Structures are given as structure tokens and as C-alpha cells.
Short mmCIF file of C-alpha atoms in Angstrom, two decimals:
data_model
loop_
_atom_site.label_atom_id
_atom_site.label_comp_id
_atom_site.label_asym_id
_atom_site.label_seq_id
_atom_site.Cartn_x
_atom_site.Cartn_y
_atom_site.Cartn_z
CA MET A 1 142.50 -52.32 154.83
CA GLU A 2 143.06 -55.66 153.20
CA ALA A 3 142.68 -55.60 149.43
CA SER A 4 139.71 -57.22 147.76
CA SER A 5 140.29 -59.66 144.91
CA LEU A 6 138.40 -59.70 141.62
CA VAL A 7 137.60 -62.71 139.43
CA ILE A 8 135.27 -62.57 136.44
CA ARG A 9 133.76 -65.76 135.08
CA GLY A 10 131.23 -65.43 132.31
CA ASN A 11 129.02 -62.52 133.35
CA THR A 12 129.63 -62.77 137.12
CA LEU A 13 132.30 -60.70 138.88
CA ARG A 14 133.09 -62.04 142.36
CA VAL A 15 134.59 -59.74 144.95
CA GLN A 16 136.47 -61.31 147.89
CA LYS A 17 136.66 -58.84 150.74
CA PRO A 18 137.22 -58.83 154.51
CA SER A 19 133.76 -57.80 155.69
CA VAL A 20 132.07 -54.84 154.08
CA PHE A 21 131.84 -54.14 150.34
CA THR A 22 131.15 -50.74 148.85
CA SER A 23 131.79 -49.31 145.41
CA ARG A 24 134.52 -47.12 146.91
CA THR A 25 136.53 -49.94 148.56
CA THR A 26 140.26 -49.25 148.12
CA VAL A 27 142.24 -51.97 146.35
CA ARG A 28 145.87 -52.40 145.49
CA PRO A 29 147.07 -52.45 141.90
CA ARG A 30 146.44 -55.77 140.17
CA THR A 31 145.43 -57.25 136.87
CA VAL A 32 141.80 -58.07 136.19
CA CYS A 33 141.34 -60.84 133.62
CA MET A 34 138.17 -61.02 131.58
CA THR A 35 138.24 -64.59 130.41
CA ASN A 36 135.36 -64.22 128.00
CA ARG A 37 137.45 -61.65 126.08
CA ARG A 38 140.71 -63.58 126.17
CA ASN A 39 142.78 -60.65 127.41
CA CYS A 40 143.79 -58.85 130.55
CA PHE A 41 144.04 -55.19 131.41
CA GLY A 42 146.62 -53.98 133.91
CA LEU A 43 144.93 -51.61 136.26
CA GLY A 44 146.55 -48.80 138.17
CA VAL A 45 149.96 -47.74 139.31
CA GLY A 46 148.92 -47.04 142.86
CA PRO A 47 145.87 -47.35 145.10
CA VAL A 48 142.66 -46.81 143.15
CA THR A 49 138.99 -47.15 144.00
CA MET A 50 136.80 -50.06 143.03
CA GLU A 51 134.78 -47.59 140.95
CA ALA A 52 137.87 -46.67 138.97
CA GLU A 53 138.76 -50.34 138.54
CA LEU A 54 135.38 -51.18 137.03
CA THR A 55 135.48 -48.08 134.84
CA ARG A 56 138.93 -48.73 133.44
CA VAL A 57 138.13 -52.36 132.64
CA GLY A 58 135.44 -51.08 130.30
CA VAL A 59 137.04 -47.96 128.86
CA ARG A 60 138.80 -49.70 125.98
CA GLY A 61 135.58 -50.69 124.37
CA ILE A 62 133.54 -47.63 125.04
CA PHE A 63 133.60 -46.32 121.47
CA GLY A 64 132.74 -47.95 118.25
CA SER A 65 131.12 -51.15 119.49
CA SER A 66 127.75 -52.34 118.29
CA ALA A 67 127.19 -54.42 121.43
CA LYS A 68 124.50 -53.46 123.89
CA PRO A 69 125.45 -52.24 127.39
CA ARG A 70 126.32 -55.30 129.49
CA PHE A 71 125.47 -55.65 133.17
CA ILE A 72 127.43 -58.09 135.34
CA ARG A 73 126.58 -59.50 138.72
CA VAL A 74 128.91 -58.48 141.55
CA GLN A 75 129.00 -61.00 144.39
CA ALA A 76 130.81 -60.22 147.64
CA SER A 77 132.16 -62.87 150.01
CA ASP A 78 129.23 -62.28 152.36
CA GLY A 79 126.79 -63.26 149.64
CA ASP A 80 125.50 -59.82 148.68
CA ILE A 81 124.85 -59.54 144.96
CA GLU A 82 124.64 -56.28 143.03
CA ASN A 83 124.21 -55.62 139.30
CA VAL A 84 126.65 -53.03 137.97
CA VAL A 85 127.67 -51.88 134.52
CA ALA A 86 131.06 -53.29 133.59
CA ASN A 87 132.70 -52.68 130.24
CA PRO A 88 129.88 -50.37 129.05
CA MET A 89 130.37 -50.93 125.33
CA GLY A 90 126.93 -49.97 124.15
CA LYS A 91 126.30 -48.56 120.71
CA SER A 92 126.54 -44.79 120.86
CA SER A 93 123.37 -42.76 120.53
CA GLY A 94 125.49 -39.77 119.52
CA THR A 95 127.37 -39.21 116.29
CA VAL A 96 130.70 -37.65 115.40
CA LEU A 97 130.96 -38.06 111.63
CA PRO A 98 128.69 -35.16 110.53
CA TYR A 99 130.72 -32.69 112.57
CA VAL A 100 134.02 -34.10 111.33
CA GLY A 101 132.60 -33.66 107.84
CA VAL A 102 131.77 -30.01 108.48
CA ALA A 103 135.29 -29.37 109.82
CA CYS A 104 136.74 -31.04 106.75
CA LEU A 105 135.26 -28.31 104.56
CA GLY A 106 138.20 -26.33 105.92
CA ALA A 107 140.55 -29.12 104.81
CA ILE A 108 139.02 -29.07 101.31
CA LEU A 109 139.63 -25.31 101.13
CA PHE A 110 143.19 -25.85 102.35
CA GLY A 111 143.89 -28.24 99.48
CA TYR A 112 141.90 -26.31 96.87
CA HIS A 113 143.67 -23.00 97.44
CA LEU A 114 147.04 -24.78 97.36
CA GLY A 115 146.31 -26.60 94.11
CA VAL A 116 144.21 -24.08 92.19
CA VAL A 117 147.23 -22.06 91.09
CA ASN A 118 148.85 -25.12 89.46
CA GLY A 119 146.79 -25.09 86.29
CA ALA A 120 145.57 -21.48 86.47
CA LEU A 121 148.93 -19.71 86.82
CA GLU A 122 149.78 -19.63 83.11
CA TYR A 123 146.35 -18.31 82.12
CA LEU A 124 145.98 -15.71 84.85
CA ALA A 125 149.52 -14.49 84.11
CA LYS A 126 148.53 -13.82 80.48
CA ASP A 127 145.26 -12.19 81.52
CA LEU A 128 146.96 -9.90 84.04
CA GLY A 129 149.90 -9.11 81.74
CA ILE A 130 152.70 -10.81 83.70
CA ALA A 131 153.38 -13.78 81.43
CA GLU A 132 157.08 -12.90 81.20
CA ASN A 133 157.51 -11.90 84.83
CA THR A 134 158.30 -15.09 86.77
CA ALA A 135 159.04 -13.08 89.93
CA LEU A 136 155.46 -11.75 90.12
CA GLN A 137 154.13 -15.20 89.31
CA GLY A 138 156.16 -16.54 92.23
CA TRP A 139 154.63 -13.91 94.48
CA ILE A 140 151.11 -14.89 93.42
CA VAL A 141 151.93 -18.47 94.41
CA SER A 142 153.71 -17.59 97.63
CA THR A 143 151.51 -14.77 98.97
CA LEU A 144 148.97 -17.45 99.89
CA LEU A 145 151.65 -19.14 101.97
CA ALA A 146 152.72 -15.89 103.66
CA GLY A 147 149.11 -15.31 104.68
CA ALA A 148 148.83 -18.90 105.86
CA THR A 149 151.85 -18.38 108.14
CA VAL A 150 150.09 -15.45 109.81
CA GLY A 151 146.82 -17.37 109.95
CA SER A 152 148.33 -20.45 111.56
CA PHE A 153 149.69 -18.45 114.50
CA THR A 154 146.47 -16.45 114.79
CA GLY A 155 144.36 -19.59 114.74
CA GLY A 156 145.86 -20.96 117.96
CA THR A 157 145.12 -17.78 119.89
CA LEU A 158 141.60 -17.47 118.49
CA ALA A 159 140.83 -21.11 119.23
CA ASP A 160 141.90 -20.70 122.85
CA LYS A 161 139.97 -17.45 123.32
CA PHE A 162 136.73 -18.03 121.40
CA GLY A 163 136.58 -21.80 121.07
CA ARG A 164 136.98 -24.05 118.06
CA THR A 165 133.59 -23.63 116.37
CA ARG A 166 133.46 -19.83 116.67
CA THR A 167 136.99 -19.60 115.23
CA PHE A 168 135.85 -21.59 112.20
CA GLN A 169 133.03 -19.10 111.66
CA LEU A 170 135.33 -16.09 111.97
CA ASP A 171 137.74 -17.75 109.56
CA ALA A 172 135.09 -18.00 106.85
CA ILE A 173 135.27 -14.21 106.41
CA PRO A 174 138.80 -13.94 104.90
CA LEU A 175 138.24 -17.21 103.00
CA THR A 176 135.14 -15.88 101.26
CA ILE A 177 136.48 -12.37 100.59
CA GLY A 178 139.79 -13.76 99.34
CA ALA A 179 138.08 -16.08 96.86
CA PHE A 180 135.93 -13.21 95.56
CA LEU A 181 138.90 -10.85 95.07
CA CYS A 182 140.92 -13.51 93.21
CA ALA A 183 138.01 -14.31 90.92
CA THR A 184 137.35 -10.66 90.02
CA ALA A 185 140.94 -9.33 90.03
CA GLN A 186 141.84 -6.94 87.22
CA SER A 187 145.33 -6.23 88.52
CA VAL A 188 148.21 -8.08 90.12
CA GLN A 189 147.76 -6.07 93.32
CA THR A 190 144.14 -7.19 93.77
CA MET A 191 145.14 -10.77 93.01
CA ILE A 192 147.87 -10.69 95.64
CA ILE A 193 145.52 -9.19 98.27
CA GLY A 194 142.97 -11.90 97.53
CA ARG A 195 145.60 -14.63 97.81
CA LEU A 196 146.83 -13.09 101.08
CA LEU A 197 143.34 -13.16 102.62
CA ALA A 198 142.70 -16.69 101.40
CA GLY A 199 146.08 -17.66 102.85
CA ILE A 200 145.19 -16.26 106.27
CA GLY A 201 142.00 -18.29 106.10
CA ILE A 202 143.63 -21.60 105.24
CA GLY A 203 146.37 -20.95 107.79
CA VAL A 204 143.72 -20.81 110.51
CA THR A 205 141.95 -23.92 109.22
CA SER A 206 145.22 -25.83 108.92
CA ALA A 207 145.69 -25.44 112.67
CA ILE A 208 142.15 -25.86 113.98
CA VAL A 209 140.78 -28.62 111.72
CA PRO A 210 143.12 -31.34 113.12
CA LEU A 211 142.79 -29.80 116.59
CA TYR A 212 138.98 -29.93 116.55
CA ILE A 213 138.80 -33.42 115.03
CA SER A 214 141.26 -34.86 117.56
CA GLU A 215 139.34 -33.35 120.46
CA ILE A 216 135.91 -34.64 119.41
CA SER A 217 136.99 -38.10 118.15
CA PRO A 218 136.65 -41.34 120.15
CA THR A 219 140.03 -42.85 121.03
CA GLU A 220 139.66 -46.06 119.04
CA ILE A 221 138.95 -44.28 115.73
CA ARG A 222 140.83 -41.03 116.34
CA GLY A 223 143.56 -42.09 113.92
CA ALA A 224 141.11 -42.83 111.12
CA LEU A 225 139.12 -39.65 111.69
CA GLY A 226 142.26 -37.56 112.06
CA SER A 227 143.63 -38.82 108.76
CA ILE A 228 140.35 -37.81 107.09
CA ASN A 229 141.65 -34.26 107.45
CA GLN A 230 144.54 -35.05 105.11
CA LEU A 231 142.22 -37.05 102.85
CA PHE A 232 140.04 -33.99 102.30
CA ILE A 233 143.09 -31.80 101.74
CA CYS A 234 143.94 -34.22 98.94
CA VAL A 235 140.36 -34.08 97.69
CA GLY A 236 140.66 -30.29 97.59
CA ILE A 237 143.91 -30.47 95.61
CA LEU A 238 142.38 -32.99 93.22
CA ALA A 239 139.29 -30.82 92.80
CA ALA A 240 141.50 -27.86 91.91
CA LEU A 241 143.43 -29.91 89.34
CA VAL A 242 140.25 -31.29 87.80
CA ALA A 243 138.71 -27.81 87.79
CA GLY A 244 141.60 -26.74 85.55
CA LEU A 245 140.74 -29.17 82.74
CA PRO A 246 138.44 -26.69 80.83
CA LEU A 247 141.24 -24.06 80.74
CA ALA A 248 142.53 -25.12 77.31
CA GLY A 249 139.17 -24.30 75.71
CA ASN A 250 138.33 -21.28 77.89
CA PRO A 251 141.34 -19.17 78.97
CA LEU A 252 139.16 -17.08 81.32
CA TRP A 253 138.02 -20.17 83.20
CA TRP A 254 140.66 -19.45 85.83
CA ARG A 255 138.36 -16.84 87.37
CA THR A 256 135.63 -19.42 87.90
CA MET A 257 138.22 -21.73 89.46
CA PHE A 258 139.04 -19.17 92.14
CA GLY A 259 135.40 -18.13 92.66
CA ILE A 260 134.26 -21.70 93.38
CA ALA A 261 136.17 -21.60 96.68
CA ALA A 262 133.65 -19.15 98.18
CA VAL A 263 130.95 -21.86 98.31
CA PRO A 264 132.57 -24.25 100.87
CA SER A 265 133.68 -21.19 102.89
CA ILE A 266 130.05 -20.14 103.39
CA LEU A 267 128.96 -23.73 104.09
CA LEU A 268 131.72 -24.02 106.74
CA ALA A 269 130.38 -20.98 108.61
CA LEU A 270 126.80 -22.26 108.46
CA GLY A 271 127.74 -25.82 109.45
CA MET A 272 129.72 -24.73 112.49
CA GLY A 273 126.62 -22.93 113.75
CA PHE A 274 125.10 -26.38 114.31
CA SER A 275 128.26 -28.23 115.43
CA PRO A 276 129.11 -28.92 119.09
CA GLU A 277 132.06 -27.17 120.67
CA SER A 278 135.05 -29.28 121.72
CA PRO A 279 134.17 -30.89 125.09
CA ARG A 280 137.80 -30.58 126.14
CA TRP A 281 137.90 -26.84 125.48
CA LEU A 282 134.60 -26.35 127.32
CA PHE A 283 135.90 -28.38 130.27
CA GLN A 284 139.09 -26.29 130.41
CA GLN A 285 136.95 -23.15 130.50
CA GLY A 286 135.02 -24.49 133.47
CA LYS A 287 131.83 -24.89 131.42
CA ILE A 288 131.04 -28.32 132.80
CA ALA A 289 127.35 -28.46 131.87
CA GLU A 290 128.08 -27.38 128.29
CA SER A 291 130.88 -29.93 128.09
CA GLU A 292 128.51 -32.70 129.18
CA LYS A 293 125.96 -31.58 126.59
CA ALA A 294 128.62 -31.67 123.84
CA ILE A 295 129.70 -35.16 124.92
CA GLU A 296 126.08 -36.32 124.83
CA THR A 297 125.70 -34.97 121.29
CA LEU A 298 128.93 -36.58 120.10
CA TYR A 299 128.95 -39.91 121.96
CA GLY A 300 125.50 -40.35 123.49
CA LYS A 301 124.10 -39.77 126.97
CA GLU A 302 125.34 -43.13 128.23
CA ARG A 303 128.96 -42.11 127.61
CA VAL A 304 128.91 -38.82 129.53
CA PRO A 305 130.07 -40.17 132.95
CA VAL A 306 133.07 -42.06 131.58
CA VAL A 307 134.29 -39.26 129.30
CA MET A 308 133.85 -36.67 132.06
CA ARG A 309 135.76 -38.93 134.45
CA ASP A 310 138.62 -39.12 131.94
CA LEU A 311 138.66 -35.33 131.53
CA THR A 312 138.65 -34.89 135.28
CA ALA A 313 141.51 -37.35 135.73
CA GLY A 314 143.49 -35.53 133.07
CA SER A 315 143.05 -32.22 134.87
CA GLN A 316 143.80 -33.44 138.41
CA GLY A 317 146.79 -31.83 140.01
CA SER A 318 146.84 -28.93 137.58
CA SER A 319 144.88 -25.70 137.82
CA GLU A 320 147.19 -23.91 135.42
CA PRO A 321 145.77 -21.45 132.87
CA GLU A 322 146.27 -21.75 129.12
CA ALA A 323 149.94 -21.51 128.19
CA GLY A 324 151.48 -18.38 126.68
CA TRP A 325 153.64 -18.46 123.57
CA PHE A 326 156.87 -18.32 125.56
CA ASP A 327 155.83 -21.36 127.58
CA LEU A 328 156.25 -23.46 124.43
CA PHE A 329 160.00 -22.86 124.58
CA SER A 330 160.39 -23.78 128.25
CA SER A 331 162.32 -26.89 129.27
CA ARG A 332 159.03 -28.47 130.31
CA TYR A 333 157.54 -28.44 126.80
CA TRP A 334 160.22 -27.69 124.23
CA LYS A 335 161.25 -31.29 123.60
CA VAL A 336 157.79 -32.33 122.45
CA VAL A 337 157.11 -29.00 120.69
CA SER A 338 160.35 -29.35 118.74
CA VAL A 339 159.16 -32.74 117.44
CA GLY A 340 156.08 -31.06 115.97
CA ALA A 341 158.09 -28.32 114.31
CA ALA A 342 160.63 -30.83 112.95
CA LEU A 343 157.97 -33.10 111.44
CA PHE A 344 156.44 -30.26 109.46
CA LEU A 345 159.85 -28.97 108.45
CA PHE A 346 160.78 -32.40 107.06
CA GLN A 347 157.37 -32.70 105.42
CA GLN A 348 157.86 -29.52 103.43
CA LEU A 349 161.60 -29.76 102.72
CA ALA A 350 160.97 -33.25 101.33
CA GLY A 351 159.43 -31.48 98.33
CA ILE A 352 155.72 -32.28 98.38
CA ASN A 353 154.47 -28.81 97.58
CA ALA A 354 157.06 -28.33 94.88
CA VAL A 355 155.34 -31.32 93.25
CA VAL A 356 151.86 -29.90 93.92
CA TYR A 357 152.62 -26.41 92.60
CA TYR A 358 154.81 -27.24 89.65
CA SER A 359 154.00 -30.78 88.52
CA THR A 360 152.32 -29.41 85.38
CA ALA A 361 155.48 -27.51 84.40
CA VAL A 362 157.73 -30.49 85.21
CA PHE A 363 155.61 -32.89 83.13
CA ARG A 364 155.64 -30.43 80.26
CA SER A 365 159.44 -30.20 80.40
CA ALA A 366 159.57 -34.01 80.28
CA GLY A 367 157.64 -33.95 77.01
CA ILE A 368 154.21 -35.04 78.27
CA ALA A 369 151.52 -33.52 76.07
CA SER A 370 148.59 -33.78 78.51
CA ASP A 371 150.40 -32.19 81.45
CA VAL A 372 147.26 -31.04 83.27
CA ALA A 373 145.77 -34.53 83.02
CA ALA A 374 149.03 -35.99 84.39
CA SER A 375 148.81 -33.59 87.33
CA ALA A 376 145.22 -34.71 87.92
CA LEU A 377 146.53 -38.30 88.02
CA VAL A 378 148.97 -37.21 90.73
CA GLY A 379 146.07 -35.70 92.68
CA ALA A 380 144.09 -38.94 92.37
CA ALA A 381 147.10 -40.91 93.67
CA ASN A 382 147.20 -38.56 96.67
CA VAL A 383 143.54 -39.22 97.47
CA PHE A 384 143.94 -42.99 97.05
CA GLY A 385 147.04 -43.20 99.24
CA THR A 386 145.45 -41.13 101.99
CA ALA A 387 142.34 -43.34 101.96
CA VAL A 388 144.61 -46.37 102.45
CA ALA A 389 146.43 -44.57 105.28
CA SER A 390 143.10 -43.90 107.01
CA SER A 391 142.43 -47.63 107.23
CA LEU A 392 145.94 -48.36 108.56
CA MET A 393 146.35 -45.50 111.04
CA ASP A 394 144.85 -47.29 114.05
CA LYS A 395 146.31 -50.69 113.08
CA GLN A 396 149.91 -50.02 112.05
CA GLY A 397 150.43 -46.94 114.19
CA ARG A 398 151.64 -43.43 113.44
CA LYS A 399 155.40 -43.95 113.77
CA SER A 400 155.72 -46.93 111.43
CA LEU A 401 153.65 -45.21 108.76
CA LEU A 402 155.86 -42.13 109.00
CA MET A 403 159.06 -44.11 108.53
CA THR A 404 157.65 -46.16 105.65
CA SER A 405 156.36 -43.01 104.00
CA PHE A 406 159.60 -41.03 104.10
CA GLY A 407 161.54 -44.11 102.97
CA GLY A 408 159.30 -44.46 99.92
CA MET A 409 159.60 -40.74 99.17
CA ALA A 410 163.40 -40.99 99.27
CA ALA A 411 163.39 -43.84 96.76
CA SER A 412 160.90 -42.08 94.46
CA MET A 413 162.86 -38.83 94.41
CA LEU A 414 166.04 -40.79 93.65
CA LEU A 415 164.24 -42.40 90.69
CA LEU A 416 163.13 -38.98 89.43
CA SER A 417 166.62 -37.56 89.79
CA VAL A 418 168.17 -40.45 87.87
CA SER A 419 165.54 -40.26 85.11
CA PHE A 420 166.50 -36.65 84.38
CA THR A 421 170.25 -37.37 84.52
CA TRP A 422 171.01 -40.59 82.67
CA LYS A 423 170.95 -40.10 78.93
CA ALA A 424 170.18 -43.79 78.45
CA LEU A 425 166.81 -43.14 80.10
CA ALA A 426 166.00 -40.09 77.97
CA PRO A 427 163.47 -41.97 75.76
CA TYR A 428 161.57 -42.93 78.90
CA ALA A 429 161.86 -39.58 80.70
CA GLY A 430 158.17 -38.77 80.42
CA THR A 431 157.01 -42.16 81.67
CA LEU A 432 159.53 -42.14 84.52
CA ALA A 433 158.55 -38.59 85.48
CA VAL A 434 154.91 -39.62 85.89
CA LEU A 435 155.78 -42.95 87.57
CA GLY A 436 158.24 -41.41 90.01
CA THR A 437 155.90 -38.55 90.86
CA VAL A 438 152.91 -40.85 91.42
CA LEU A 439 155.00 -43.18 93.63
CA TYR A 440 156.30 -40.18 95.55
CA VAL A 441 152.80 -38.82 96.15
CA LEU A 442 151.52 -42.28 97.15
CA SER A 443 154.36 -42.62 99.65
CA PHE A 444 153.72 -39.13 101.00
CA SER A 445 150.00 -39.78 101.43
CA LEU A 446 150.64 -42.95 103.45
CA GLY A 447 152.33 -41.14 106.33
CA ALA A 448 154.17 -37.86 105.84
CA GLY A 449 150.95 -36.19 104.75
CA PRO A 450 148.31 -37.35 107.26
CA VAL A 451 150.35 -38.27 110.33
CA PRO A 452 151.87 -34.94 111.50
CA GLY A 453 148.52 -33.15 111.63
CA LEU A 454 147.06 -36.11 113.56
CA LEU A 455 150.02 -36.84 115.83
CA LEU A 456 150.69 -33.34 117.11
CA PRO A 457 147.33 -32.66 118.80
CA GLU A 458 147.79 -36.08 120.43
CA ILE A 459 151.24 -35.46 121.94
CA PHE A 460 150.76 -31.85 123.07
CA ALA A 461 149.50 -31.23 126.61
CA SER A 462 146.02 -29.72 126.81
CA ARG A 463 147.19 -26.32 128.10
CA ILE A 464 149.59 -25.86 125.17
CA ARG A 465 147.73 -27.85 122.49
CA ALA A 466 146.20 -25.03 120.43
CA LYS A 467 149.29 -22.82 120.44
CA ALA A 468 151.75 -25.70 119.91
CA VAL A 469 149.75 -26.95 116.92
CA ALA A 470 149.71 -23.38 115.59
CA LEU A 471 153.48 -23.07 116.04
CA SER A 472 154.08 -26.34 114.22
CA PHE A 473 151.86 -25.30 111.33
CA GLY A 474 153.68 -21.97 111.31
CA MET A 475 156.86 -23.93 110.56
CA HIS A 476 154.89 -25.73 107.84
CA TRP A 477 153.86 -22.48 106.18
CA ILE A 478 157.22 -20.72 106.49
CA SER A 479 159.03 -23.58 104.75
CA ASN A 480 156.14 -23.90 102.31
CA PHE A 481 156.44 -20.20 101.47
CA ALA A 482 160.16 -20.49 100.83
CA ILE A 483 159.70 -23.47 98.50
CA GLY A 484 156.90 -21.80 96.56
CA LEU A 485 158.92 -18.61 96.13
CA PHE A 486 162.32 -20.05 95.25
CA PHE A 487 161.69 -23.49 93.72
CA LEU A 488 161.75 -22.40 90.07
CA SER A 489 164.79 -20.20 90.61
CA VAL A 490 166.70 -23.04 92.31
CA VAL A 491 165.72 -25.43 89.52
CA ASN A 492 166.96 -22.96 86.91
CA LYS A 493 170.29 -22.64 88.72
CA PHE A 494 171.02 -26.25 89.76
CA GLY A 495 168.75 -28.34 87.54
CA ILE A 496 165.73 -30.43 88.44
CA SER A 497 167.82 -33.57 88.93
CA SER A 498 169.96 -32.00 91.67
CA VAL A 499 166.91 -30.56 93.42
CA TYR A 500 165.18 -33.93 93.47
CA LEU A 501 168.35 -35.57 94.78
CA GLY A 502 168.36 -33.04 97.62
CA PHE A 503 164.74 -33.88 98.43
CA SER A 504 165.70 -37.58 98.57
CA ALA A 505 168.50 -36.86 101.06
CA ILE A 506 166.13 -34.90 103.31
CA CYS A 507 163.71 -37.85 103.34
CA VAL A 508 166.50 -40.15 104.55
CA LEU A 509 167.33 -37.70 107.36
CA ALA A 510 163.64 -37.65 108.30
CA VAL A 511 163.57 -41.45 108.71
CA LEU A 512 166.54 -41.27 111.09
CA TYR A 513 164.99 -38.45 113.11
CA ILE A 514 161.61 -40.18 113.44
CA ALA A 515 163.23 -43.43 114.57
CA GLY A 516 164.87 -41.65 117.49
CA ASN A 517 162.34 -39.00 118.54
CA VAL A 518 158.73 -39.86 117.70
CA VAL A 519 156.50 -41.79 120.12
CA GLU A 520 153.61 -44.08 119.22
CA THR A 521 150.14 -42.87 120.26
CA LYS A 522 147.65 -45.30 118.74
CA GLY A 523 144.96 -46.67 121.06
CA ARG A 524 145.57 -44.13 123.84
CA SER A 525 143.26 -41.31 124.91
CA LEU A 526 144.56 -37.73 124.76
CA GLU A 527 144.58 -37.61 128.56
CA GLU A 528 146.59 -40.86 128.79
CA ILE A 529 149.14 -39.55 126.32
CA GLU A 530 149.39 -36.25 128.18
CA ARG A 531 150.01 -37.97 131.51
CA ALA A 532 152.62 -40.27 129.95
CA LEU A 533 154.59 -37.47 128.25
CA ASN A 534 154.10 -34.93 131.05
CA PRO A 535 154.11 -36.88 134.33
CA SER A 536 154.26 -33.67 136.38
CA ILE A 537 150.86 -32.56 135.09
#
């Protein structure tokens, strides 16, 4: 059959065809230019239907536009005229933000449990009688991370089996119990058990918060919404640092600091009872009607056909079940899975959590009197930088932000190392310590912090997404655990200057790795990215 040609002028789309026109007429690949939008979209790599052509012309603008749905007139060569919806960019009658906000309660808990020990450690150590035992103090810090390692791997399996929202609700149990045990602990053993349970909880949330957000977010703002996860982690860290300010006047305040964490845990469980399940997970489970209902809630009824068409296209040619853990190491997936693991390994070995856990002690050693306040300043810098990153994520792209971020971290760590080494800078050591740390945290929050958790759910194929994200976060927590446990001992042996110099070198290696191995994903749907990276699927 001879191909029809498409020309759009103003609001009229003219179809030149041999004799008969239907919405399923087969056409050859071509470019359709929409002159009133001053751009063109290349359509197709092989024969596609007219229905698909019209759909794909409009798919770029389907989210986030305030324009009303636009009908265009389709005129065939025989004079027949039909009104069809082209570029359906109507304002959504659904909403995503409230459900992203509920999920981000998990991100707040992630950050809060990481940061709460920063100011509280000295006071709880005195209260529990371990002020002189740095080894037990290290275990109190690191037990959270050991639990998080277990939780991150568990989270992927639970999310695949029970769904994203139900996993959040199950996760609230160890989060709440862990916070209670830490707040009421009268012994080191109880404290460690509480930290372990809280760690399991934040390990699960660390994996499923970015997973859930990426799967419910519209393509055009997925970067901004995905980076909100990191923003709320920073908010949680800042909240923990600010919560430590009353400690100087009330040494037992540390118990209240740990107990506060139970409140967002309970709210998370309640909020997920009203939140829609991931449409992609429902679709993979064969629950088509429920998937359509979730899409309607999130994007509006008018968006259901297009989103379902995209999900269907992404699943065509593959009836494979969810992947097992060993599938992640197969030749088919390992290359992309290794990128996820490497990004989190670089993120942690670059030293961020050494700064989060021990900034108070480092500032004190540099002669800064208000060390807790200085740490709170670092937390504020983290929040500010992540807010800036959220606005840039869908404009600058993930890869460029990563490279800029690690480059800035390398320079900042070099500045810190030099400030502790050169005697000529000794009078300015305190100022340089704060300046270097703030610049480091700002650099981290622009890319190394928010991008990995956003990028990985984007690049992993749907059948491995939950487990691959869990594996990557497992790498995050294992390296995090090692840093939390051994950082002070390494500093005592080699000196803070040498440790910071090592962090700087790792950041440089990260820039080189990212340049050669990370792909850009901005402006592409999860299904488009999956088909591009896994053409056999």
C-alpha cells in the first residue's frame, strides 16, 4: 500500500492517500512537522499505524501543560474531514504531588536516622556509660547501616511481591519500633537493637522511595520529582541536626531526638493506605483495570489511553516473569547493573557520610566553638543545593550534573586537606574547615546526592528494576557501614588531611568513570529508555 503523507498547517492536518483513509492506515517512517510549534518529531523506525503516528506526535506534551485538549481537523484527499485529538496536552485532572509527598516521609526518615547520631552520640554515650569506648560508639553509628544493608535487599523482593504501597506500610513497623527502643534504651544492647531495626526500615525506604516516585511521575517532570527524594533526605538530616541544638542545656534531650522519628513512620503507613499503587507494577501483574484506575488518579482520566499504550508498547515481545537475583549478573543485564553499583560506591567512598556523621567532631578539632551550629549550617547547605538540583535536573540532564558535582567535591576535599596541612593556614583552619565542608556538601547535593537514586530506576529494565535498585542501594549501605565503622580509626592512624586527600582522589576517578559509562535519560519515558538500553526486550 502506498504511504499517506501528513502536513499540518495551523489546526488542520491533511492526509494524502491513494483512496481509502482509516485510522489504521499503514505509513512508512517519516517526520511530521508541526509548524505552529516550530519543531519536528521523528516518528518510527519501521512501519507504524496512523493511530500510533498521531499519538506519538502528542506524547511529548502530555504532562505538565496547562493548555486545553486540542482537536485538529483531518482532511483526506477525497475530501472527507474528521476531527481527532492530536497532541492531547490538556491540563491533568489527576495529581501526583500528594503521593510523592507521602513517599518522601520515608526519605525524611532516611535522613533523620542518618543524622540524629551526629549531635546525640556524645550525650547518649555518657548516659549509657560508654563515653570512653569509641568501639561501642562506632557500633551504635554503624549498626543502623548494617540493618539498612539487609533492608535494601529485602525491599526489592517485598516490592515485587506485595507492591510498592504495601511494602511502605510493612516497613513502618521496624521504623516505629526501632525509634521507640532507641528513645527508651537503658543499655547499649537495647540501643543497638533499636538502631538495627531502624536501619532495616530505612534500608527498605532507600530502595522503594525512588522506585515508587519514578514509576508514578510524568516523564517531563520525573527528574524534578525524583530529586525531591534527595531533597527530603537532606531535610531529614537538617532536622536531626537542628533537633540537637537543645542538647547543651538538656543532656537527656537525645532520647526525645530518637523518639521523634516514630511520628513520620506512623504517618507513612497511614498515608500509603490512601496512595495509588504504581501503575507499572499493577500492569506487570496483569491487573489492567487497577492499573488504569491508578493512572486516572495520578494523571487524570483523559491520560489513561496514552499511558496504557506506552505500557503496552514497553511490554510487547516479552512475557518474561520478574527477574531473580542471579539474573542481575547475567551478560544481558550486568553492564547496566554495574553502573548502578559503581555510582553508589563512588558516592559513599567520596566521603559524604563521613562528613554527615562526624562534622561536629571535625569542627571541634578545628577550634570552632559552636560545632553543632556549624553542622546545622552544613545541613542547610545540603537542602539548598538539592533544591537547586531539582530545578536543573530536567534542563541540564543527569550526566552533566554528576560530573560537575564530583568535580566540585574533589576541589573541596583538596581545600580541606590543604587547610589541615599547611601551617601558614593554621590561623584560618576553622574558617576553611567550614568553607570547605559547605562547598563540598553543596557540590554533593547538586548531583552525586540526588542523581543516582533518580537515574537507576530509569535505566533498569522493568523486570529487574526493583531488585537492581535494591542491589545498588545494598552497595550504598555496605560502603556506608564501612565508613561509619572505621572512619575515626583511619583518621587517628593517617590524619584527617590524608583521609580528605583520598576522598578527593576518589572524586576524580568518579568523574572519569561517569564520562565513559553513564547515559543521559532526561526527557525520555521509562519504556523508551528500557527499549533503547535493552533492544532485545
